[in-house]
Amino acid sequence: MAAQKRTARAKTPKAPQKACEQNPLSWLYTNPQGSSDGFTFGVLRKTFRGRENSAHEFGWRKCHVGAHIDVQDRSIWSPNVEKVEVILPPRADDLLSDPDVLLRQADEFVSPTEAGLLTYVSLPLGDVDRIHTGWERARSYAVSLARSRNVASVVVLHSPGIIGAPYPLHAHLCIVPKVLTGLGLRHGAFDQELLRDGGQDILGELWKDHLNKCP
C-alpha cells in the first residue's frame, strides 16, 4: 500500500508575550540576532507589548532591586546594587553625571518621531575573580562608547550572590542613544544604528574587541 502523504499544517502564530511588571527585561525588544554568549542587546521603546515605558523608570528599576523595594515611588534615587555610575562623552554637561537627571532628560527630549528611548546591553563578567576587575571591564567599555560614539551610559554592576541568587557577576549599560555634545540632549541627533537590529552586531563586536584588550 502506498504511504499516505502527510498534510502540511500551517503554523499557529504565537500569542505576543506580555510585559511583566516584575521583570523589566520583558519591557525590551531584545536580541534580534539571537544570543549564545551571555551578551544581551535590547531597545526600550516608548510602547512595547502593550506597555508604556520610560527611560527613567527602566533605569531606576535596574538600580533598585529586591522584593522590598517600592517600585511605585521613584522620587528618591538611592541604588542598592553593587555599583552605579554615569559615563559621559567629553563635551557633555557635568549635570548629566547624575543618573536621575540623565534619564529624566532622555524621556523629556525624545523625538515624537522616534520610538526608542534607551539602548540596553548586559555584559557577562562571570570569568573574573575580583569585583573591581569586573567593574573596570564594564566601565571602560562604556568609556569607549562615550569616546567613539558620543553617547552617555548608566553603568550598573549586579552581584547576585549578595542575595544568594545563583547567577554570576554581570553589568548592565543603559545607553541614551543620542549624540551628546555641548548642546545637550535636547539638540542631539539620535544614533540610529544603536536603535536598530544592527546595533546588536555593532555593540557585540565592540565588546569582543574590548575583551581582547582587557588584562
mmCIF file of N, CA and C in Angstrom, residues 51-178:
data_model
loop_
_atom_site.group_PDB
_atom_site.id
_atom_site.type_symbol
_atom_site.label_atom_id
_atom_site.label_comp_id
_atom_site.label_asym_id
_atom_site.label_seq_id
_atom_site.Cartn_x
_atom_site.Cartn_y
_atom_site.Cartn_z
ATOM 1 N N ARG A 51 2.761 47.928 26.796
ATOM 2 C CA ARG A 51 3.179 48.667 27.990
ATOM 3 C C ARG A 51 3.762 50.014 27.610
ATOM 4 N N GLU A 52 3.394 51.065 28.350
ATOM 5 C CA GLU A 52 4.004 52.383 28.190
ATOM 6 C C GLU A 52 5.281 52.416 29.019
ATOM 7 N N ASN A 53 6.399 52.753 28.386
ATOM 8 C CA ASN A 53 7.698 52.731 29.061
ATOM 9 C C ASN A 53 8.276 54.122 29.236
ATOM 10 N N SER A 54 9.262 54.218 30.128
ATOM 11 C CA SER A 54 10.051 55.434 30.263
ATOM 12 C C SER A 54 11.484 55.045 30.586
ATOM 13 N N ALA A 55 12.431 55.833 30.094
ATOM 14 C CA ALA A 55 13.846 55.581 30.358
ATOM 15 C C ALA A 55 14.134 55.663 31.852
ATOM 16 N N HIS A 56 13.526 56.645 32.514
ATOM 17 C CA HIS A 56 13.785 56.823 33.940
ATOM 18 C C HIS A 56 13.300 55.619 34.735
ATOM 19 N N GLU A 57 12.106 55.150 34.449
ATOM 20 C CA GLU A 57 11.572 54.005 35.198
ATOM 21 C C GLU A 57 12.443 52.771 35.002
ATOM 22 N N PHE A 58 12.832 52.511 33.748
ATOM 23 C CA PHE A 58 13.640 51.326 33.481
ATOM 24 C C PHE A 58 14.989 51.418 34.196
ATOM 25 N N GLY A 59 15.677 52.555 34.052
ATOM 26 C CA GLY A 59 16.972 52.719 34.698
ATOM 27 C C GLY A 59 16.876 52.639 36.213
ATOM 28 N N TRP A 60 15.832 53.251 36.769
ATOM 29 C CA TRP A 60 15.633 53.216 38.223
ATOM 30 C C TRP A 60 15.458 51.783 38.702
ATOM 31 N N ARG A 61 14.685 51.003 37.959
ATOM 32 C CA ARG A 61 14.434 49.614 38.358
ATOM 33 C C ARG A 61 15.706 48.765 38.282
ATOM 34 N N LYS A 62 16.597 49.041 37.334
ATOM 35 C CA LYS A 62 17.844 48.285 37.250
ATOM 36 C C LYS A 62 18.789 48.641 38.391
ATOM 37 N N CYS A 63 18.587 49.806 39.001
ATOM 38 C CA CYS A 63 19.457 50.253 40.088
ATOM 39 C C CYS A 63 18.869 50.005 41.466
ATOM 40 N N HIS A 64 17.607 49.656 41.543
ATOM 41 C CA HIS A 64 16.922 49.406 42.815
ATOM 42 C C HIS A 64 16.235 48.045 42.695
ATOM 43 N N VAL A 65 16.820 47.028 43.295
ATOM 44 C CA VAL A 65 16.332 45.663 43.107
ATOM 45 C C VAL A 65 15.954 45.029 44.443
ATOM 46 N N GLY A 66 15.052 44.070 44.368
ATOM 47 C CA GLY A 66 14.622 43.358 45.559
ATOM 48 C C GLY A 66 13.130 43.478 45.782
ATOM 49 N N ALA A 67 12.562 42.455 46.389
ATOM 50 C CA ALA A 67 11.117 42.428 46.605
ATOM 51 C C ALA A 67 10.646 43.503 47.574
ATOM 52 N N HIS A 68 11.570 44.018 48.386
ATOM 53 C CA HIS A 68 11.178 45.008 49.399
ATOM 54 C C HIS A 68 11.128 46.424 48.839
ATOM 55 N N ILE A 69 11.556 46.620 47.611
ATOM 56 C CA ILE A 69 11.625 47.956 47.025
ATOM 57 C C ILE A 69 10.237 48.402 46.554
ATOM 58 N N ASP A 70 9.856 49.632 46.922
ATOM 59 C CA ASP A 70 8.601 50.219 46.445
ATOM 60 C C ASP A 70 8.835 50.789 45.055
ATOM 61 N N VAL A 71 8.430 50.050 44.029
ATOM 62 C CA VAL A 71 8.713 50.460 42.653
ATOM 63 C C VAL A 71 7.793 51.577 42.179
ATOM 64 N N GLN A 72 6.781 51.912 42.967
ATOM 65 C CA GLN A 72 5.866 52.980 42.584
ATOM 66 C C GLN A 72 6.421 54.364 42.921
ATOM 67 N N ASP A 73 7.365 54.418 43.879
ATOM 68 C CA ASP A 73 7.917 55.696 44.311
ATOM 69 C C ASP A 73 9.353 55.823 43.818
ATOM 70 N N ARG A 74 9.543 56.595 42.754
ATOM 71 C CA ARG A 74 10.880 56.789 42.194
ATOM 72 C C ARG A 74 11.381 58.201 42.446
ATOM 73 N N SER A 75 10.846 58.855 43.484
ATOM 74 C CA SER A 75 11.248 60.233 43.788
ATOM 75 C C SER A 75 12.632 60.293 44.417
ATOM 76 N N ILE A 76 13.088 59.188 45.010
ATOM 77 C CA ILE A 76 14.397 59.149 45.653
ATOM 78 C C ILE A 76 15.301 58.189 44.893
ATOM 79 N N TRP A 77 16.478 58.667 44.542
ATOM 80 C CA TRP A 77 17.456 57.831 43.840
ATOM 81 C C TRP A 77 18.478 57.350 44.864
ATOM 82 N N SER A 78 18.342 56.103 45.297
ATOM 83 C CA SER A 78 19.222 55.527 46.306
ATOM 84 C C SER A 78 19.515 54.074 45.935
ATOM 85 N N PRO A 79 20.396 53.836 44.949
ATOM 86 C CA PRO A 79 20.642 52.486 44.444
ATOM 87 C C PRO A 79 21.124 51.520 45.530
ATOM 88 N N ASN A 80 20.701 50.274 45.427
ATOM 89 C CA ASN A 80 21.154 49.254 46.369
ATOM 90 C C ASN A 80 21.929 48.145 45.655
ATOM 91 N N VAL A 81 22.381 48.408 44.430
ATOM 92 C CA VAL A 81 23.187 47.436 43.693
ATOM 93 C C VAL A 81 24.668 47.673 44.013
ATOM 94 N N GLU A 82 25.528 46.849 43.421
ATOM 95 C CA GLU A 82 26.947 46.901 43.770
ATOM 96 C C GLU A 82 27.585 48.249 43.410
ATOM 97 N N LYS A 83 27.387 48.702 42.182
ATOM 98 C CA LYS A 83 27.951 49.981 41.743
ATOM 99 C C LYS A 83 27.067 50.582 40.654
ATOM 100 N N VAL A 84 27.040 51.911 40.602
ATOM 101 C CA VAL A 84 26.334 52.654 39.553
ATOM 102 C C VAL A 84 27.155 53.887 39.209
ATOM 103 N N GLU A 85 27.302 54.162 37.932
ATOM 104 C CA GLU A 85 27.999 55.389 37.514
ATOM 105 C C GLU A 85 27.530 55.781 36.121
ATOM 106 N N VAL A 86 27.436 57.085 35.883
ATOM 107 C CA VAL A 86 27.160 57.595 34.544
ATOM 108 C C VAL A 86 28.488 57.903 33.861
ATOM 109 N N ILE A 87 28.644 57.424 32.644
ATOM 110 C CA ILE A 87 29.813 57.729 31.821
ATOM 111 C C ILE A 87 29.374 58.674 30.715
ATOM 112 N N LEU A 88 30.021 59.826 30.653
ATOM 113 C CA LEU A 88 29.634 60.875 29.709
ATOM 114 C C LEU A 88 30.690 61.093 28.632
ATOM 115 N N PRO A 89 30.271 61.511 27.436
ATOM 116 C CA PRO A 89 31.225 61.964 26.422
ATOM 117 C C PRO A 89 31.946 63.227 26.916
ATOM 118 N N PRO A 90 33.084 63.551 26.333
ATOM 119 C CA PRO A 90 33.904 64.656 26.830
ATOM 120 C C PRO A 90 33.197 66.004 26.908
ATOM 121 N N ARG A 91 32.310 66.320 25.957
ATOM 122 C CA ARG A 91 31.702 67.658 25.923
ATOM 123 C C ARG A 91 30.348 67.741 26.614
ATOM 124 N N ALA A 92 29.956 66.682 27.297
ATOM 125 C CA ALA A 92 28.653 66.675 27.959
ATOM 126 C C ALA A 92 28.657 67.542 29.207
ATOM 127 N N ASP A 93 27.501 68.084 29.542
ATOM 128 C CA ASP A 93 27.317 68.874 30.758
ATOM 129 C C ASP A 93 27.502 67.985 31.981
ATOM 130 N N ASP A 94 28.288 68.481 32.957
ATOM 131 C CA ASP A 94 28.534 67.703 34.171
ATOM 132 C C ASP A 94 27.257 67.367 34.933
ATOM 133 N N LEU A 95 26.205 68.155 34.785
ATOM 134 C CA LEU A 95 24.955 67.887 35.492
ATOM 135 C C LEU A 95 24.372 66.532 35.100
ATOM 136 N N LEU A 96 24.704 66.060 33.909
ATOM 137 C CA LEU A 96 24.173 64.792 33.433
ATOM 138 C C LEU A 96 24.873 63.590 34.057
ATOM 139 N N SER A 97 25.862 63.823 34.895
ATOM 140 C CA SER A 97 26.519 62.717 35.592
ATOM 141 C C SER A 97 25.631 62.131 36.686
ATOM 142 N N ASP A 98 24.538 62.801 36.986
ATOM 143 C CA ASP A 98 23.529 62.272 37.907
ATOM 144 C C ASP A 98 22.575 61.396 37.092
ATOM 145 N N PRO A 99 22.494 60.081 37.385
ATOM 146 C CA PRO A 99 21.633 59.222 36.564
ATOM 147 C C PRO A 99 20.173 59.626 36.582
ATOM 148 N N ASP A 100 19.727 60.177 37.695
ATOM 149 C CA ASP A 100 18.342 60.636 37.786
ATOM 150 C C ASP A 100 18.082 61.743 36.764
ATOM 151 N N VAL A 101 19.008 62.690 36.658
ATOM 152 C CA VAL A 101 18.877 63.804 35.713
ATOM 153 C C VAL A 101 18.984 63.298 34.276
ATOM 154 N N LEU A 102 19.985 62.468 34.013
ATOM 155 C CA LEU A 102 20.203 61.972 32.651
ATOM 156 C C LEU A 102 18.990 61.223 32.116
ATOM 157 N N LEU A 103 18.438 60.325 32.917
ATOM 158 C CA LEU A 103 17.327 59.505 32.431
ATOM 159 C C LEU A 103 16.037 60.297 32.318
ATOM 160 N N ARG A 104 15.840 61.281 33.191
ATOM 161 C CA ARG A 104 14.664 62.139 33.053
ATOM 162 C C ARG A 104 14.759 62.955 31.756
ATOM 163 N N GLN A 105 15.956 63.433 31.435
ATOM 164 C CA GLN A 105 16.120 64.177 30.186
ATOM 165 C C GLN A 105 15.972 63.274 28.963
ATOM 166 N N ALA A 106 16.377 62.023 29.104
ATOM 167 C CA ALA A 106 16.193 61.081 27.993
ATOM 168 C C ALA A 106 14.717 60.950 27.643
ATOM 169 N N ASP A 107 13.870 60.952 28.664
ATOM 170 C CA ASP A 107 12.418 60.915 28.422
ATOM 171 C C ASP A 107 11.907 62.247 27.885
ATOM 172 N N GLU A 108 12.388 63.328 28.479
ATOM 173 C CA GLU A 108 11.873 64.649 28.130
ATOM 174 C C GLU A 108 12.200 65.040 26.695
ATOM 175 N N PHE A 109 13.390 64.671 26.234
ATOM 176 C CA PHE A 109 13.846 65.155 24.939
ATOM 177 C C PHE A 109 13.842 64.085 23.841
ATOM 178 N N VAL A 110 13.083 63.026 24.048
ATOM 179 C CA VAL A 110 12.948 62.048 22.977
ATOM 180 C C VAL A 110 12.107 62.666 21.850
ATOM 181 N N SER A 111 12.442 62.317 20.635
ATOM 182 C CA SER A 111 11.710 62.868 19.487
ATOM 183 C C SER A 111 10.336 62.225 19.357
ATOM 184 N N PRO A 112 9.315 62.993 18.961
ATOM 185 C CA PRO A 112 7.985 62.399 18.759
ATOM 186 C C PRO A 112 7.961 61.406 17.604
ATOM 187 N N THR A 113 8.980 61.446 16.742
ATOM 188 C CA THR A 113 9.026 60.523 15.603
ATOM 189 C C THR A 113 9.945 59.329 15.849
ATOM 190 N N GLU A 114 10.539 59.244 17.031
ATOM 191 C CA GLU A 114 11.449 58.143 17.356
ATOM 192 C C GLU A 114 10.830 57.261 18.431
ATOM 193 N N ALA A 115 10.797 55.957 18.186
ATOM 194 C CA ALA A 115 10.173 55.032 19.137
ATOM 195 C C ALA A 115 11.098 54.630 20.272
ATOM 196 N N GLY A 116 12.423 54.704 20.044
ATOM 197 C CA GLY A 116 13.371 54.196 21.025
ATOM 198 C C GLY A 116 13.719 55.204 22.108
ATOM 199 N N LEU A 117 13.785 54.732 23.348
ATOM 200 C CA LEU A 117 14.168 55.558 24.497
ATOM 201 C C LEU A 117 15.590 55.259 24.961
ATOM 202 N N LEU A 118 15.921 53.990 25.059
ATOM 203 C CA LEU A 118 17.233 53.561 25.531
ATOM 204 C C LEU A 118 17.717 52.382 24.695
ATOM 205 N N THR A 119 19.031 52.269 24.599
ATOM 206 C CA THR A 119 19.664 51.042 24.124
ATOM 207 C C THR A 119 20.271 50.365 25.344
ATOM 208 N N TYR A 120 20.107 49.062 25.408
ATOM 209 C CA TYR A 120 20.487 48.323 26.614
ATOM 210 C C TYR A 120 21.421 47.171 26.259
ATOM 211 N N VAL A 121 22.447 46.965 27.067
ATOM 212 C CA VAL A 121 23.265 45.760 26.927
ATOM 213 C C VAL A 121 23.527 45.179 28.310
ATOM 214 N N SER A 122 23.583 43.849 28.361
ATOM 215 C CA SER A 122 24.047 43.139 29.547
ATOM 216 C C SER A 122 25.399 42.534 29.214
ATOM 217 N N LEU A 123 26.358 42.682 30.121
ATOM 218 C CA LEU A 123 27.717 42.226 29.890
ATOM 219 C C LEU A 123 28.042 41.080 30.842
ATOM 220 N N PRO A 124 28.375 39.891 30.345
ATOM 221 C CA PRO A 124 28.748 38.778 31.216
ATOM 222 C C PRO A 124 30.133 38.997 31.814
ATOM 223 N N LEU A 125 30.240 38.800 33.121
ATOM 224 C CA LEU A 125 31.506 39.023 33.829
ATOM 225 C C LEU A 125 31.865 37.833 34.720
ATOM 226 N N GLY A 126 31.257 36.691 34.425
ATOM 227 C CA GLY A 126 31.426 35.537 35.301
ATOM 228 C C GLY A 126 32.824 34.960 35.346
ATOM 229 N N ASP A 127 33.709 35.375 34.424
ATOM 230 C CA ASP A 127 35.052 34.807 34.405
ATOM 231 C C ASP A 127 36.036 35.578 35.276
ATOM 232 N N VAL A 128 35.620 36.712 35.837
ATOM 233 C CA VAL A 128 36.542 37.497 36.670
ATOM 234 C C VAL A 128 36.460 37.025 38.117
ATOM 235 N N ASP A 129 37.550 37.210 38.868
ATOM 236 C CA ASP A 129 37.563 36.762 40.260
ATOM 237 C C ASP A 129 37.735 37.911 41.250
ATOM 238 N N ARG A 130 37.529 39.138 40.763
ATOM 239 C CA ARG A 130 37.552 40.311 41.639
ATOM 240 C C ARG A 130 36.448 41.267 41.191
ATOM 241 N N ILE A 131 35.707 41.813 42.155
ATOM 242 C CA ILE A 131 34.644 42.762 41.834
ATOM 243 C C ILE A 131 35.192 43.959 41.074
ATOM 244 N N HIS A 132 36.318 44.493 41.537
ATOM 245 C CA HIS A 132 36.843 45.699 40.896
ATOM 246 C C HIS A 132 37.289 45.425 39.463
ATOM 247 N N THR A 133 37.722 44.203 39.189
ATOM 248 C CA THR A 133 38.117 43.851 37.818
ATOM 249 C C THR A 133 36.904 43.838 36.891
ATOM 250 N N GLY A 134 35.819 43.217 37.362
ATOM 251 C CA GLY A 134 34.597 43.194 36.562
ATOM 252 C C GLY A 134 34.040 44.584 36.339
ATOM 253 N N TRP A 135 34.078 45.406 37.399
ATOM 254 C CA TRP A 135 33.573 46.763 37.281
ATOM 255 C C TRP A 135 34.378 47.566 36.274
ATOM 256 N N GLU A 136 35.676 47.478 36.336
ATOM 257 C CA GLU A 136 36.508 48.254 35.422
ATOM 258 C C GLU A 136 36.335 47.778 33.981
ATOM 259 N N ARG A 137 36.094 46.491 33.797
ATOM 260 C CA ARG A 137 35.868 45.964 32.452
ATOM 261 C C ARG A 137 34.603 46.580 31.849
ATOM 262 N N ALA A 138 33.530 46.619 32.637
ATOM 263 C CA ALA A 138 32.266 47.186 32.148
ATOM 264 C C ALA A 138 32.371 48.699 31.989
ATOM 265 N N ARG A 139 32.967 49.338 32.979
ATOM 266 C CA ARG A 139 33.074 50.805 32.951
ATOM 267 C C ARG A 139 33.905 51.274 31.758
ATOM 268 N N SER A 140 35.031 50.613 31.512
ATOM 269 C CA SER A 140 35.904 51.036 30.414
ATOM 270 C C SER A 140 35.260 50.789 29.055
ATOM 271 N N TYR A 141 34.365 49.802 28.981
ATOM 272 C CA TYR A 141 33.597 49.598 27.752
ATOM 273 C C TYR A 141 32.674 50.793 27.512
ATOM 274 N N ALA A 142 32.019 51.267 28.574
ATOM 275 C CA ALA A 142 31.165 52.454 28.446
ATOM 276 C C ALA A 142 31.985 53.676 28.068
ATOM 277 N N VAL A 143 33.194 53.779 28.606
ATOM 278 C CA VAL A 143 34.083 54.890 28.244
ATOM 279 C C VAL A 143 34.410 54.843 26.751
ATOM 280 N N SER A 144 34.651 53.651 26.230
ATOM 281 C CA SER A 144 34.965 53.530 24.799
ATOM 282 C C SER A 144 33.782 53.956 23.929
ATOM 283 N N LEU A 145 32.551 53.664 24.385
ATOM 284 C CA LEU A 145 31.367 54.094 23.638
ATOM 285 C C LEU A 145 31.208 55.612 23.702
ATOM 286 N N ALA A 146 31.498 56.183 24.860
ATOM 287 C CA ALA A 146 31.396 57.635 25.007
ATOM 288 C C ALA A 146 32.375 58.345 24.074
ATOM 289 N N ARG A 147 33.554 57.777 23.905
ATOM 290 C CA ARG A 147 34.573 58.409 23.074
ATOM 291 C C ARG A 147 34.344 58.176 21.591
ATOM 292 N N SER A 148 33.892 56.972 21.236
ATOM 293 C CA SER A 148 33.760 56.641 19.813
ATOM 294 C C SER A 148 32.422 57.061 19.216
ATOM 295 N N ARG A 149 31.348 57.087 20.060
ATOM 296 C CA ARG A 149 30.020 57.384 19.521
ATOM 297 C C ARG A 149 29.349 58.568 20.215
ATOM 298 N N ASN A 150 30.016 59.157 21.212
ATOM 299 C CA ASN A 150 29.482 60.330 21.925
ATOM 300 C C ASN A 150 28.108 60.068 22.542
ATOM 301 N N VAL A 151 27.974 58.915 23.172
ATOM 302 C CA VAL A 151 26.737 58.588 23.879
ATOM 303 C C VAL A 151 27.030 58.387 25.364
ATOM 304 N N ALA A 152 26.059 58.743 26.182
ATOM 305 C CA ALA A 152 26.173 58.581 27.632
ATOM 306 C C ALA A 152 25.556 57.256 28.051
ATOM 307 N N SER A 153 26.104 56.662 29.102
ATOM 308 C CA SER A 153 25.587 55.387 29.606
ATOM 309 C C SER A 153 25.509 55.406 31.126
ATOM 310 N N VAL A 154 24.472 54.775 31.650
ATOM 311 C CA VAL A 154 24.415 54.459 33.074
ATOM 312 C C VAL A 154 24.925 53.029 33.209
ATOM 313 N N VAL A 155 26.037 52.861 33.913
ATOM 314 C CA VAL A 155 26.639 51.539 34.097
ATOM 315 C C VAL A 155 26.204 51.009 35.459
ATOM 316 N N VAL A 156 25.665 49.788 35.473
ATOM 317 C CA VAL A 156 25.133 49.191 36.698
ATOM 318 C C VAL A 156 25.779 47.823 36.891
ATOM 319 N N LEU A 157 26.399 47.612 38.048
ATOM 320 C CA LEU A 157 27.019 46.322 38.355
ATOM 321 C C LEU A 157 26.138 45.552 39.324
ATOM 322 N N HIS A 158 25.760 44.335 38.929
ATOM 323 C CA HIS A 158 24.950 43.463 39.769
ATOM 324 C C HIS A 158 25.790 42.291 40.261
ATOM 325 N N SER A 159 25.712 42.031 41.545
ATOM 326 C CA SER A 159 26.373 40.868 42.142
ATOM 327 C C SER A 159 25.300 40.013 42.807
ATOM 328 N N PRO A 160 24.650 39.103 42.058
ATOM 329 C CA PRO A 160 23.517 38.336 42.584
ATOM 330 C C PRO A 160 23.839 37.497 43.807
ATOM 331 N N GLY A 161 25.115 37.153 43.988
ATOM 332 C CA GLY A 161 25.478 36.343 45.138
ATOM 333 C C GLY A 161 25.171 37.000 46.468
ATOM 334 N N ILE A 162 25.066 38.322 46.482
ATOM 335 C CA ILE A 162 24.773 39.040 47.719
ATOM 336 C C ILE A 162 23.436 38.599 48.302
ATOM 337 N N ILE A 163 22.478 38.311 47.423
ATOM 338 C CA ILE A 163 21.162 37.874 47.906
ATOM 339 C C ILE A 163 20.965 36.364 47.726
ATOM 340 N N GLY A 164 22.070 35.678 47.456
ATOM 341 C CA GLY A 164 22.008 34.230 47.335
ATOM 342 C C GLY A 164 21.465 33.716 46.026
ATOM 343 N N ALA A 165 21.368 34.591 45.026
ATOM 344 C CA ALA A 165 20.850 34.169 43.721
ATOM 345 C C ALA A 165 21.945 33.429 42.937
ATOM 346 N N PRO A 166 21.600 32.359 42.236
ATOM 347 C CA PRO A 166 22.606 31.533 41.557
ATOM 348 C C PRO A 166 23.009 32.063 40.188
ATOM 349 N N TYR A 167 23.397 33.331 40.134
ATOM 350 C CA TYR A 167 23.809 33.936 38.868
ATOM 351 C C TYR A 167 25.157 34.599 39.057
ATOM 352 N N PRO A 168 25.975 34.639 38.003
ATOM 353 C CA PRO A 168 27.307 35.241 38.118
ATOM 354 C C PRO A 168 27.269 36.767 38.085
ATOM 355 N N LEU A 169 28.375 37.346 38.426
ATOM 356 C CA LEU A 169 28.558 38.793 38.332
ATOM 357 C C LEU A 169 28.293 39.256 36.904
ATOM 358 N N HIS A 170 27.582 40.373 36.757
ATOM 359 C CA HIS A 170 27.314 40.910 35.425
ATOM 360 C C HIS A 170 27.036 42.405 35.533
ATOM 361 N N ALA A 171 27.075 43.062 34.397
ATOM 362 C CA ALA A 171 26.825 44.509 34.359
ATOM 363 C C ALA A 171 25.796 44.829 33.299
ATOM 364 N N HIS A 172 25.124 45.960 33.482
ATOM 365 C CA HIS A 172 24.156 46.461 32.511
ATOM 366 C C HIS A 172 24.556 47.876 32.104
ATOM 367 N N LEU A 173 24.348 48.197 30.845
ATOM 368 C CA LEU A 173 24.505 49.561 30.364
ATOM 369 C C LEU A 173 23.160 50.044 29.840
ATOM 370 N N CYS A 174 22.676 51.143 30.392
ATOM 371 C CA CYS A 174 21.513 51.844 29.853
ATOM 372 C C CYS A 174 22.061 53.009 29.050
ATOM 373 N N ILE A 175 22.099 52.856 27.738
ATOM 374 C CA ILE A 175 22.732 53.829 26.852
ATOM 375 C C ILE A 175 21.671 54.790 26.314
ATOM 376 N N VAL A 176 21.879 56.076 26.526
ATOM 377 C CA VAL A 176 20.986 57.084 25.948
ATOM 378 C C VAL A 176 21.432 57.279 24.496
ATOM 379 N N PRO A 177 20.638 56.859 23.518
ATOM 380 C CA PRO A 177 21.105 56.793 22.128
ATOM 381 C C PRO A 177 21.029 58.120 21.373
ATOM 382 N N LYS A 178 21.494 59.166 22.025
ATOM 383 C CA LYS A 178 21.585 60.474 21.375
ATOM 384 C C LYS A 178 23.030 60.940 21.407
#
